[in-house]
CSV table of C-alpha atoms in Angstrom, one decimal:
chain,number,residue,atom,x,y,z
A,12,UNK,CA,8.9,9.6,-10.8
A,13,UNK,CA,6.3,11.2,-13.0
A,14,UNK,CA,6.0,13.2,-16.2
A,15,UNK,CA,3.2,15.7,-16.5
A,16,UNK,CA,2.5,17.1,-20.1
A,17,UNK,CA,0.5,20.2,-20.5
A,18,UNK,CA,-0.2,21.3,-23.9
A,19,UNK,CA,-2.7,23.2,-26.3
A,20,UNK,CA,-4.4,21.2,-29.1
A,21,UNK,CA,-7.1,21.8,-31.7
A,22,UNK,CA,-10.7,22.2,-30.4
A,23,UNK,CA,-13.4,23.4,-32.5
A,24,UNK,CA,-14.6,25.5,-29.6
A,25,UNK,CA,-18.0,23.8,-29.9
A,26,UNK,CA,-20.6,24.4,-27.2
A,27,UNK,CA,-20.0,22.6,-23.8
A,28,UNK,CA,-20.6,19.0,-23.9
A,29,UNK,CA,-20.8,18.5,-27.6
A,30,UNK,CA,-17.8,17.8,-29.7
A,31,UNK,CA,-16.6,17.9,-33.2
A,32,UNK,CA,-14.6,15.3,-34.9
A,33,UNK,CA,-11.5,17.7,-35.1
A,34,UNK,CA,-11.3,17.8,-31.3
A,35,UNK,CA,-8.2,16.5,-29.9
A,36,UNK,CA,-9.2,13.4,-28.2
A,37,UNK,CA,-7.2,11.2,-25.8
A,38,UNK,CA,-6.7,7.7,-27.0
A,39,UNK,CA,-5.6,6.3,-23.7
A,40,UNK,CA,-7.6,5.3,-20.4
A,41,UNK,CA,-7.0,5.7,-16.8
A,42,UNK,CA,-4.4,3.1,-15.7
A,43,UNK,CA,-3.3,2.3,-19.2
A,44,UNK,CA,0.3,1.3,-19.6
A,45,UNK,CA,1.9,3.3,-22.4
A,46,UNK,CA,5.3,3.3,-24.0
A,47,UNK,CA,7.6,5.9,-25.7
A,48,UNK,CA,6.2,6.8,-29.2
A,49,UNK,CA,2.7,5.5,-28.5
A,50,UNK,CA,-0.1,7.9,-29.4
A,51,UNK,CA,-1.5,9.5,-26.4
A,52,UNK,CA,-4.2,11.5,-28.4
A,53,UNK,CA,-5.1,12.5,-31.9
A,54,UNK,CA,-7.2,15.1,-33.8
A,55,UNK,CA,-8.4,15.3,-37.3
A,56,UNK,CA,-8.0,18.5,-39.5
A,57,UNK,CA,-11.4,19.3,-41.0
U,6,UNK,CA,26.8,-9.2,23.6
U,7,UNK,CA,30.1,-7.8,25.1
U,8,UNK,CA,28.0,-5.0,26.8
U,9,UNK,CA,25.6,-7.5,28.3
U,10,UNK,CA,28.4,-9.6,29.6
U,11,UNK,CA,30.0,-6.6,31.1
U,12,UNK,CA,26.6,-5.7,32.7
U,13,UNK,CA,26.3,-9.2,34.0
U,14,UNK,CA,29.8,-9.4,35.4
U,15,UNK,CA,29.3,-5.9,37.1
U,16,UNK,CA,26.1,-7.2,38.6
U,17,UNK,CA,27.5,-10.3,39.9
U,18,UNK,CA,30.6,-8.6,41.4
U,19,UNK,CA,28.5,-6.0,43.3
U,20,UNK,CA,26.1,-8.8,44.6
U,21,UNK,CA,28.9,-10.8,46.0
U,22,UNK,CA,30.4,-7.7,47.7
U,23,UNK,CA,27.2,-6.9,49.4
U,24,UNK,CA,26.1,-10.1,50.7
U,25,UNK,CA,29.4,-12.5,50.7
U,26,UNK,CA,28.0,-14.7,47.7
U,27,UNK,CA,25.1,-15.2,45.5
U,28,UNK,CA,23.6,-18.3,47.0
U,29,UNK,CA,23.7,-17.1,50.5
U,30,UNK,CA,21.3,-14.1,49.6
U,31,UNK,CA,18.9,-16.6,47.9
U,32,UNK,CA,20.4,-17.1,44.6
U,33,UNK,CA,19.4,-13.8,43.2
U,34,UNK,CA,22.5,-13.5,41.2
U,35,UNK,CA,21.9,-16.6,39.4
U,36,UNK,CA,18.2,-15.6,38.9
U,37,UNK,CA,19.4,-12.3,37.4
U,38,UNK,CA,21.6,-14.0,35.1
U,39,UNK,CA,18.9,-16.2,33.7
U,40,UNK,CA,16.7,-12.9,33.1
U,41,UNK,CA,19.6,-11.2,31.4
U,42,UNK,CA,19.9,-14.4,29.2
U,43,UNK,CA,16.5,-13.8,28.0
U,44,UNK,CA,16.9,-10.2,27.3
U,45,UNK,CA,18.4,-10.5,23.8
U,46,UNK,CA,16.2,-13.1,22.3
U,47,UNK,CA,13.2,-11.4,23.8
U,48,UNK,CA,14.0,-8.1,22.1
U,49,UNK,CA,14.6,-9.7,18.8
U,50,UNK,CA,11.3,-11.7,19.1
U,51,UNK,CA,9.6,-8.4,20.1
U,52,UNK,CA,10.8,-6.6,17.0
U,53,UNK,CA,10.0,-9.5,14.6
U,54,UNK,CA,6.5,-9.6,16.1
U,55,UNK,CA,6.2,-5.6,15.7
U,56,UNK,CA,7.3,-5.8,12.2
U,57,UNK,CA,5.0,-8.6,11.4
U,58,UNK,CA,2.0,-6.7,12.9
U,59,UNK,CA,2.8,-3.6,10.8
U,60,UNK,CA,3.2,-5.6,7.7
U,61,UNK,CA,-0.2,-7.4,8.3
U,62,UNK,CA,-1.8,-4.0,9.0
U,63,UNK,CA,-0.5,-2.7,5.6
U,64,UNK,CA,-1.8,-5.8,3.7
U,65,UNK,CA,-5.2,-5.4,5.4
U,66,UNK,CA,-5.3,-1.7,4.4
U,67,UNK,CA,-4.3,-2.5,0.9
U,68,UNK,CA,-7.1,-5.1,0.7
U,69,UNK,CA,-9.7,-2.6,1.9
U,70,UNK,CA,-8.6,-0.2,-0.8
U,71,UNK,CA,-8.7,-2.7,-3.4
U,72,UNK,CA,-12.3,-3.6,-2.3
U,73,UNK,CA,-13.2,0.0,-2.5
U,74,UNK,CA,-11.9,0.4,-6.0
U,75,UNK,CA,-13.6,-2.7,-7.0
U,76,UNK,CA,-16.8,-1.2,-5.9
U,77,UNK,CA,-16.2,1.7,-8.1
U,78,UNK,CA,-15.5,4.0,-5.1
U,79,UNK,CA,-12.8,6.6,-5.9
U,80,UNK,CA,-10.3,7.2,-3.3
U,81,UNK,CA,-10.2,10.4,-1.9
U,82,UNK,CA,-7.3,12.7,-0.6
U,83,UNK,CA,-6.6,12.0,3.2
U,84,UNK,CA,-3.3,12.8,4.7
U,85,UNK,CA,-2.2,10.4,7.4
U,86,UNK,CA,0.5,10.1,10.0
U,87,UNK,CA,3.1,8.4,7.6
U,88,UNK,CA,2.9,11.3,5.3
U,89,UNK,CA,3.6,13.6,8.0
U,90,UNK,CA,6.4,11.5,9.2
U,91,UNK,CA,7.9,11.4,5.6
U,92,UNK,CA,7.7,15.3,5.9
U,93,UNK,CA,10.4,15.4,8.7
U,94,UNK,CA,12.7,12.8,7.1
U,95,UNK,CA,15.8,14.1,5.1
U,96,UNK,CA,14.6,12.7,1.9
U,97,UNK,CA,17.0,14.5,-0.3
U,98,UNK,CA,20.0,13.3,1.6
U,99,UNK,CA,18.5,9.8,1.6
U,100,UNK,CA,18.1,10.0,-2.2
U,101,UNK,CA,21.6,11.2,-2.6
U,102,UNK,CA,22.8,8.4,-0.3
U,103,UNK,CA,20.9,5.8,-2.3
U,104,UNK,CA,22.5,7.4,-5.6
U,105,UNK,CA,25.9,7.0,-4.0
U,106,UNK,CA,25.0,3.3,-3.2
U,107,UNK,CA,23.8,2.6,-6.6
U,108,UNK,CA,26.8,4.1,-8.4
U,109,UNK,CA,29.3,1.7,-6.7
U,110,UNK,CA,30.9,-0.3,-9.6
U,111,UNK,CA,29.8,-4.0,-9.5
U,112,UNK,CA,32.3,-6.6,-10.5
U,113,UNK,CA,31.8,-7.8,-14.1
U,114,UNK,CA,30.9,-11.4,-13.2
U,115,UNK,CA,28.2,-10.2,-10.8
U,116,UNK,CA,26.4,-7.8,-13.1
U,117,UNK,CA,24.2,-10.0,-14.8
U,118,UNK,CA,23.1,-11.6,-11.5
U,119,UNK,CA,22.4,-8.2,-10.0
U,120,UNK,CA,20.5,-6.8,-13.0
U,121,UNK,CA,18.5,-10.1,-13.4
U,122,UNK,CA,17.5,-9.8,-9.8
U,123,UNK,CA,16.5,-6.2,-10.1
U,124,UNK,CA,14.5,-6.9,-13.3
U,125,UNK,CA,12.7,-9.7,-11.7
U,126,UNK,CA,11.9,-7.6,-8.7
U,127,UNK,CA,10.6,-4.5,-10.8
U,128,UNK,CA,9.5,-6.4,-14.0
U,129,UNK,CA,12.0,-4.7,-16.3
U,130,UNK,CA,12.5,-6.2,-19.8
U,131,UNK,CA,16.0,-7.5,-20.2
U,132,UNK,CA,15.6,-8.1,-24.0
U,133,UNK,CA,15.6,-4.3,-24.9
U,134,UNK,CA,18.8,-2.8,-23.3
U,135,UNK,CA,21.3,-1.5,-25.9
U,136,UNK,CA,24.3,-3.1,-24.2
U,137,UNK,CA,24.9,-6.5,-22.8
U,138,UNK,CA,24.5,-6.5,-19.1
U,139,UNK,CA,28.1,-6.9,-18.4
U,140,UNK,CA,28.7,-3.4,-20.0
U,141,UNK,CA,26.7,-1.5,-17.2
U,142,UNK,CA,29.2,-0.9,-14.6
U,143,UNK,CA,26.8,0.1,-11.9
U,144,UNK,CA,23.1,-0.3,-11.1
U,145,UNK,CA,22.8,3.4,-11.7
U,146,UNK,CA,24.1,3.0,-15.3
U,147,UNK,CA,21.9,0.0,-15.9
U,148,UNK,CA,19.0,2.0,-14.6
U,149,UNK,CA,19.5,4.8,-17.1
U,150,UNK,CA,20.2,2.4,-20.0
U,151,UNK,CA,19.2,3.2,-23.6
U,152,UNK,CA,17.3,0.5,-25.7
U,153,UNK,CA,18.2,-1.2,-28.8
U,154,UNK,CA,17.2,0.5,-32.1
U,155,UNK,CA,13.5,0.2,-33.0
U,156,UNK,CA,12.3,-0.9,-29.6
U,157,UNK,CA,10.2,2.2,-29.3
U,158,UNK,CA,8.6,3.0,-32.7
U,159,UNK,CA,7.1,6.4,-33.0
U,160,UNK,CA,3.6,6.9,-34.3
U,161,UNK,CA,4.1,8.6,-37.7
U,162,UNK,CA,0.6,10.3,-37.6
U,163,UNK,CA,1.5,14.2,-37.8
U,164,UNK,CA,-1.8,14.8,-36.0
U,165,UNK,CA,-1.2,12.9,-32.8
U,166,UNK,CA,0.9,13.6,-29.6
U,167,UNK,CA,2.9,10.5,-28.4
U,168,UNK,CA,4.0,9.5,-25.0
U,169,UNK,CA,7.3,10.8,-23.9
U,170,UNK,CA,8.0,8.0,-21.5
U,171,UNK,CA,7.2,4.4,-20.7
U,172,UNK,CA,4.6,4.2,-17.8
U,173,UNK,CA,1.1,4.2,-16.5
U,174,UNK,CA,-1.4,6.9,-17.4
U,175,UNK,CA,-2.6,8.3,-13.9
U,176,UNK,CA,-4.7,11.3,-14.9
U,177,UNK,CA,-5.4,13.1,-18.3
U,178,UNK,CA,-8.2,15.6,-19.5
U,179,UNK,CA,-8.9,19.2,-20.7
U,180,UNK,CA,-8.0,22.0,-18.4
U,181,UNK,CA,-11.1,24.3,-18.0
U,182,UNK,CA,-11.7,27.6,-16.3
U,183,UNK,CA,-9.2,30.3,-15.5
U,184,UNK,CA,-7.2,28.4,-12.8
U,185,UNK,CA,-6.3,25.2,-14.8
U,186,UNK,CA,-6.5,22.8,-12.0
U,187,UNK,CA,-5.1,19.4,-12.3
U,188,UNK,CA,-6.6,16.9,-10.1
U,189,UNK,CA,-4.0,14.9,-8.0
U,190,UNK,CA,-6.5,12.8,-6.5
U,191,UNK,CA,-10.3,13.2,-5.8
U,192,UNK,CA,-10.5,16.0,-3.4
U,193,UNK,CA,-7.3,17.8,-4.0
U,194,UNK,CA,-6.0,19.7,-7.1
U,195,UNK,CA,-3.0,21.9,-8.0
U,196,UNK,CA,-3.0,24.6,-10.5
U,197,UNK,CA,-0.9,24.3,-13.7
U,198,UNK,CA,1.0,27.6,-12.6
U,199,UNK,CA,2.1,26.0,-9.3
U,200,UNK,CA,3.3,23.0,-11.3
U,201,UNK,CA,5.1,25.0,-14.1
U,202,UNK,CA,6.1,28.1,-12.3
U,203,UNK,CA,4.3,31.4,-11.7
U,204,UNK,CA,5.7,33.1,-14.9
U,205,UNK,CA,5.0,30.0,-17.1
U,206,UNK,CA,4.2,31.0,-20.8
U,207,UNK,CA,0.7,29.9,-21.1
U,208,UNK,CA,-1.5,32.1,-23.1
U,209,UNK,CA,-3.9,34.5,-21.2
U,210,UNK,CA,-6.6,32.6,-19.5
U,211,UNK,CA,-9.9,33.9,-20.4
U,212,UNK,CA,-11.4,35.6,-17.3
U,213,UNK,CA,-13.3,32.6,-15.7
U,214,UNK,CA,-15.6,32.6,-12.6
U,215,UNK,CA,-13.7,31.4,-9.8
U,216,UNK,CA,-15.1,28.2,-8.0
U,217,UNK,CA,-14.8,28.7,-4.4
U,218,UNK,CA,-14.3,25.0,-3.6
U,219,UNK,CA,-11.0,24.8,-5.7
U,220,UNK,CA,-7.8,24.9,-3.7
U,221,UNK,CA,-5.4,27.0,-5.5
U,222,UNK,CA,-1.7,26.2,-4.6
U,223,UNK,CA,1.1,28.8,-5.2
U,224,UNK,CA,-1.1,31.6,-6.2
U,225,UNK,CA,-1.0,34.7,-4.0
U,226,UNK,CA,-3.8,36.4,-5.9
U,227,UNK,CA,-6.0,35.9,-9.1
U,228,UNK,CA,-3.6,38.4,-10.8
U,229,UNK,CA,-0.9,35.8,-11.4
U,230,UNK,CA,-2.6,34.9,-14.8
U,231,UNK,CA,-2.0,38.6,-15.8
U,232,UNK,CA,1.5,38.2,-14.7
U,233,UNK,CA,1.6,35.4,-17.1
U,234,UNK,CA,0.4,37.7,-20.0
U,235,UNK,CA,3.1,40.3,-19.0
U,236,UNK,CA,6.2,37.7,-18.6
U,237,UNK,CA,8.9,38.0,-21.0
U,238,UNK,CA,7.0,39.6,-24.0
U,239,UNK,CA,9.4,38.4,-26.5
U,240,UNK,CA,8.7,34.7,-25.5
U,241,UNK,CA,4.9,35.4,-25.2
U,242,UNK,CA,4.7,36.6,-28.8
U,243,UNK,CA,5.6,33.1,-29.7
U,244,UNK,CA,2.6,31.8,-28.1
U,245,UNK,CA,-0.7,33.0,-29.3
U,246,UNK,CA,-4.0,32.6,-27.3
U,247,UNK,CA,-6.4,31.2,-29.9
U,248,UNK,CA,-10.1,30.4,-29.2
U,249,UNK,CA,-9.6,27.3,-31.5
U,250,UNK,CA,-7.2,25.7,-29.0
U,251,UNK,CA,-8.0,23.7,-25.9
U,252,UNK,CA,-5.4,23.2,-22.9
U,253,UNK,CA,-4.9,19.6,-22.2
U,254,UNK,CA,-2.9,17.7,-19.7
U,255,UNK,CA,-1.7,14.1,-19.1
U,256,UNK,CA,0.1,12.5,-15.9
U,257,UNK,CA,2.2,9.5,-16.5
U,258,UNK,CA,3.8,7.5,-13.5
U,259,UNK,CA,7.0,5.8,-14.2
U,260,UNK,CA,7.6,2.4,-12.2
U,261,UNK,CA,11.1,1.7,-10.9
U,262,UNK,CA,11.4,-1.0,-13.6
U,263,UNK,CA,10.2,1.1,-16.5
U,264,UNK,CA,12.5,2.5,-19.0
U,265,UNK,CA,13.5,5.9,-17.6
U,266,UNK,CA,14.5,8.0,-20.5
U,267,UNK,CA,12.5,10.9,-21.6
U,268,UNK,CA,11.6,11.5,-25.3
U,269,UNK,CA,10.0,14.4,-27.2
U,270,UNK,CA,6.2,13.9,-27.5
U,271,UNK,CA,6.1,16.0,-30.6
U,272,UNK,CA,8.0,18.2,-32.8
U,273,UNK,CA,8.5,21.3,-30.7
U,274,UNK,CA,10.8,24.1,-29.7
U,275,UNK,CA,11.8,24.2,-26.0
U,276,UNK,CA,12.1,27.9,-25.2
U,277,UNK,CA,12.6,27.9,-21.3
U,278,UNK,CA,13.8,25.3,-18.8
U,279,UNK,CA,12.9,25.7,-15.2
U,280,UNK,CA,14.5,23.9,-12.2
U,281,UNK,CA,12.6,23.6,-9.1
U,282,UNK,CA,14.8,22.5,-6.0
U,283,UNK,CA,12.2,20.7,-4.1
U,284,UNK,CA,11.3,17.9,-1.7
U,285,UNK,CA,11.7,14.2,-2.7
U,286,UNK,CA,8.6,12.5,-1.5
U,287,UNK,CA,8.3,9.0,-2.8
U,288,UNK,CA,5.9,9.1,-5.7
U,289,UNK,CA,3.3,6.2,-5.7
U,290,UNK,CA,-0.3,5.6,-5.7
U,291,UNK,CA,-0.4,5.9,-1.9
U,292,UNK,CA,1.6,9.3,-1.7
U,293,UNK,CA,-0.9,10.9,-4.2
U,294,UNK,CA,-3.7,10.1,-1.7
U,295,UNK,CA,-1.8,11.3,1.3
U,296,UNK,CA,0.9,13.9,0.5
U,297,UNK,CA,-0.7,17.4,-0.3
U,298,UNK,CA,0.9,18.9,-3.6
U,299,UNK,CA,3.1,16.1,-4.2
U,300,UNK,CA,4.2,17.2,-7.7
U,301,UNK,CA,4.4,20.8,-6.8
U,302,UNK,CA,6.6,20.0,-3.6
U,303,UNK,CA,8.9,17.6,-5.3
U,304,UNK,CA,12.1,18.3,-7.3
U,305,UNK,CA,11.2,18.8,-10.7
U,306,UNK,CA,12.6,20.2,-14.2
U,307,UNK,CA,10.1,21.8,-16.5
U,308,UNK,CA,10.7,22.4,-20.2
U,309,UNK,CA,8.3,25.0,-21.9
U,310,UNK,CA,7.8,26.0,-25.4
U,311,UNK,CA,5.7,25.8,-28.5
U,312,UNK,CA,4.6,23.3,-31.1
U,313,UNK,CA,2.4,23.7,-34.2
U,314,UNK,CA,-0.8,23.8,-32.1
U,315,UNK,CA,0.4,26.1,-29.5
U,316,UNK,CA,1.9,25.8,-26.0
U,317,UNK,CA,3.7,22.7,-24.8
U,318,UNK,CA,5.2,22.0,-21.4
U,319,UNK,CA,6.9,18.9,-20.0
U,320,UNK,CA,7.4,18.5,-16.3
U,321,UNK,CA,9.6,15.7,-15.1
U,322,UNK,CA,9.0,15.1,-11.3
U,323,UNK,CA,11.4,13.4,-9.3
U,324,UNK,CA,11.0,11.0,-6.3
U,325,UNK,CA,13.1,9.7,-3.3
U,326,UNK,CA,14.7,6.8,-5.2
U,327,UNK,CA,14.8,8.7,-8.5
U,328,UNK,CA,16.0,12.1,-7.3
U,329,UNK,CA,18.1,13.2,-10.4
U,330,UNK,CA,16.7,14.5,-13.7
U,331,UNK,CA,19.2,14.9,-16.4
U,332,UNK,CA,18.8,17.0,-19.6
U,333,UNK,CA,20.6,15.6,-22.8
U,334,UNK,CA,20.2,19.1,-24.3
U,335,UNK,CA,21.7,20.8,-21.3
U,336,UNK,CA,24.1,18.4,-19.9
U,337,UNK,CA,25.6,20.6,-17.3
U,338,UNK,CA,22.2,20.9,-15.2
U,339,UNK,CA,22.4,19.2,-12.0
U,340,UNK,CA,19.5,18.5,-9.9
U,341,UNK,CA,19.2,17.1,-6.1
U,342,UNK,CA,22.2,19.2,-5.1
U,343,UNK,CA,22.9,19.3,-1.2
U,344,UNK,CA,21.4,22.6,0.0
U,345,UNK,CA,21.5,24.2,3.5
U,346,UNK,CA,18.1,25.4,3.6
U,347,UNK,CA,15.2,24.5,1.3
U,348,UNK,CA,12.4,27.0,1.2
U,349,UNK,CA,9.2,25.7,-0.2
U,350,UNK,CA,8.6,29.1,-2.0
U,351,UNK,CA,12.2,29.2,-3.3
U,352,UNK,CA,11.8,30.6,-7.0
U,353,UNK,CA,12.9,28.0,-9.6
U,354,UNK,CA,16.3,28.5,-11.3
U,355,UNK,CA,15.3,29.5,-15.0
U,356,UNK,CA,17.3,29.4,-18.1
U,357,UNK,CA,15.9,30.8,-21.6
U,358,UNK,CA,17.3,28.7,-24.3
U,359,UNK,CA,19.1,30.6,-27.2
U,360,UNK,CA,18.0,32.0,-29.6
U,361,UNK,CA,15.5,33.6,-27.4
U,362,UNK,CA,12.0,33.0,-29.1
U,363,UNK,CA,13.4,30.0,-30.9
U,364,UNK,CA,15.0,27.8,-28.3
U,365,UNK,CA,16.0,24.3,-28.7
U,366,UNK,CA,14.4,22.4,-31.6
U,367,UNK,CA,13.3,18.8,-30.5
U,368,UNK,CA,11.9,16.2,-32.9
U,369,UNK,CA,9.1,13.8,-32.1
U,370,UNK,CA,10.5,10.9,-30.4
U,371,UNK,CA,13.9,12.3,-29.9
U,372,UNK,CA,15.5,11.6,-26.5
U,373,UNK,CA,15.4,14.7,-24.4
U,374,UNK,CA,16.6,13.5,-21.1
U,375,UNK,CA,16.3,10.8,-18.2
U,376,UNK,CA,15.5,10.3,-14.6
U,377,UNK,CA,18.3,8.7,-12.7
U,378,UNK,CA,19.0,7.3,-9.1
U,379,UNK,CA,20.0,9.7,-6.3
């Protein structure tokens, strides 16, 4: 079975290809094993 | 065996009536009986050889795929005969039969052996179940087990989204463009609105340039985004389209041995629940490469709502062996029900949670539902 999450998250709406530290960033990789409660991604509030 | 014996006796009776005895006519009867004697072992041997050949071919194909992957070649979408064959099987009925089988109560003394065997086969952790193994009356109960307190600590950082399930990250990324396409596998994508439903609450997508080579599923025309903006205005008010927000997705695959309860990934309010009665293709790495629209075709339950950063949706997609999805916030919901006819475009059964616009409040890490067998 599978779970698909679709969600909005902060992005500084910076030009394509560059990112700001407040962008939401995934902290997992393709194929990573995850468990309930572990962070999938984070962002910083500027 | 009785059938063959009858066959043999009929045959010899006929032979004797025709020629007045087996031996006189060249012993044909005795030769035939010897041929019949080889019929059963011959058929058995042929079956075993055929199964062996099929298994060897499967191993060879898996080896080739592994070699490609090691060389960094990403596998592409490629339907095959097996996928078409799965399409004609009564998978929902098979799933329900599996559910009935696994719900049979197991004698108390047998339970530890059965669950240990299951755990050994599917690499489940037997240290974590909340109850002693003897307490789980059936394999189904064991499968949907809860865990001991503290087994799944929730990341306290308020600026993070946590995993709602145990599993393997299959896909993740940002949804760009007006269609919001999620890649099932290289060469095949499906749109977010096909997964979540045509009237999902997503904020109005900016007018984007269509990309010709993207295959959109479930969208009759490009106006579906506009219908999104018009659907249930009261609900839509609670989701504002803000240029400072990106739209992201993450696909997590649960193996049979994984803990199968679903938790809340953040503090959010579930406003709408949508239940798609769909197919129950097996969900595995091979199926994602060979079955078109796997996550859009399969039976699934979608929870949609808002969190402090905007839109949030969680889609729980079933599979053949795990055809049922339970919601603890809506215990009466039943999935994988027998249906006379299943129309691929059957609209989902939808429920707006009260109070409208606020819905059900879910805290980060709280148990929301579970997958179950059958």
